[in-house]
XYZ file of C-alpha atoms in Angstrom:
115
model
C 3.315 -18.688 21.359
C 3.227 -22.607 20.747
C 6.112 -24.616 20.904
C 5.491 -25.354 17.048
C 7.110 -21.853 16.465
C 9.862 -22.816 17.379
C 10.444 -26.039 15.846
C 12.937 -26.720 13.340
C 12.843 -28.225 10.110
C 15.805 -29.584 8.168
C 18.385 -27.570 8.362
C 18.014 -25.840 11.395
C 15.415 -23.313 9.655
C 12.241 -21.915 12.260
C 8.854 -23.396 10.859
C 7.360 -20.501 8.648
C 5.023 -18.497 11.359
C 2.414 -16.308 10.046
C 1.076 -13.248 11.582
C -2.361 -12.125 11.126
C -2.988 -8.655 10.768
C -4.687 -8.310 14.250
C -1.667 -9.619 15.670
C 0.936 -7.112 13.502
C -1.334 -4.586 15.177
C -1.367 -5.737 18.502
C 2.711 -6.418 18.465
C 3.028 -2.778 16.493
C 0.987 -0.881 19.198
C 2.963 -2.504 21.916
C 6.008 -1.549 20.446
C 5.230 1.982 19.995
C 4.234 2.318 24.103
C 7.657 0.706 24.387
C 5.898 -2.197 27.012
C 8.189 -4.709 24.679
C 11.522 -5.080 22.707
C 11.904 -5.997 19.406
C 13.676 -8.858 20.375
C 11.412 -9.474 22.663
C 8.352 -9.286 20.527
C 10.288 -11.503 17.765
C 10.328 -14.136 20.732
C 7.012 -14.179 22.012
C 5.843 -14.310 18.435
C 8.300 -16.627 17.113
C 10.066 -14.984 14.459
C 13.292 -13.612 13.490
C 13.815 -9.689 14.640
C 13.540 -8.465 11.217
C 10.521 -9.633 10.538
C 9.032 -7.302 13.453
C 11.777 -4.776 12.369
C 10.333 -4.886 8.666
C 6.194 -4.603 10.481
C 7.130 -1.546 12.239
C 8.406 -0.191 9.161
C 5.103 -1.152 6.888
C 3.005 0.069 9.720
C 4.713 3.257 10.143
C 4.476 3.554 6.420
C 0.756 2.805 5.820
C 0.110 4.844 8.547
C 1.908 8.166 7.026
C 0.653 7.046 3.668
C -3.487 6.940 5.489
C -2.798 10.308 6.717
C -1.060 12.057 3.849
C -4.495 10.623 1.834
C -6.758 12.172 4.743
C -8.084 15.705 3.649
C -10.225 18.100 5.782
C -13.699 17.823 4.626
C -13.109 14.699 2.428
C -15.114 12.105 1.371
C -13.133 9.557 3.152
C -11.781 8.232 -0.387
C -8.766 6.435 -0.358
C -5.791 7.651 -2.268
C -6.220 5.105 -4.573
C -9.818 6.423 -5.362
C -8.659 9.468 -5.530
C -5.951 8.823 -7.892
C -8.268 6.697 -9.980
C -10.999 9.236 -10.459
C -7.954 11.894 -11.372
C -6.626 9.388 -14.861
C -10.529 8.580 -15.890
C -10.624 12.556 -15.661
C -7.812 13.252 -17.949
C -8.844 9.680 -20.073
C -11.927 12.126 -20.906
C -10.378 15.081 -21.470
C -7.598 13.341 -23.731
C -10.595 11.812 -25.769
C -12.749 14.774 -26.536
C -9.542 16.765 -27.687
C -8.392 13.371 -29.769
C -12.090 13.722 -31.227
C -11.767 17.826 -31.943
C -8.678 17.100 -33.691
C -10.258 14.240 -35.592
C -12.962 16.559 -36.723
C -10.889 19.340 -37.603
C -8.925 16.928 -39.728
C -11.881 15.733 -41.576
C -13.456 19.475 -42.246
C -9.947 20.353 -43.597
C -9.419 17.294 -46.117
C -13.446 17.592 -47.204
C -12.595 21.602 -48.313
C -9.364 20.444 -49.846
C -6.863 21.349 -47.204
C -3.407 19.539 -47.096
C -2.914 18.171 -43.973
């Protein structure tokens, strides 16, 4: 990494570094074949050991969450598809019995019905 990572600004605070995804990647896989350290990562990268604490974490995460969402067979839709699909399903079904009832309610007060 530069030297600008490193730099300080004011009060002895590290110069914001970003990460791009590529790079979480890259510093995520070479965690998990153990050829680096956290701390060691968080140097070469030039930022604070949480911050590659708190990728692992997220990484580990999305992967779990990608693989709890991957079905045998499926499409390939993301969970969020999937989920999405599921509440217009039940918008439908919640507005054709809204309209039944509706109906209903207008047969009964047209024959005289109390309601």
């Amino acid at each position: 990494m530069s030297s600008d990572a490193d730099t300080t600004r004011g009060w002895g605070r590290r110069a914001k570094v970003f990460l791009s995804p590529s790079q979480k990647y890259e510093i995520y896989v070479r965690l998990m074949r153990e050829e680096v350290t956290v701390g060691a990562a968080a140097t070469e990268a030039g930022v604070d050991r949480s911050t590659i604490v708190r990728l692992r974490q997220v990484a580990r995460q999305g992967a779990l969450d990608a693989l709890s969402a991957s079905r045998p067979g499926s499409s390939g839709k993301s969970a969020r598809d999937v989920e999405l699909e599921q509440a217009r399903a039940e918008i439908d079904r919640l507005t054709r019995t809204v309209t039944e009832q509706a109906v209903k309610l207008v047969v009964l007060e047209k024959k005289g019905g109390s309601v």
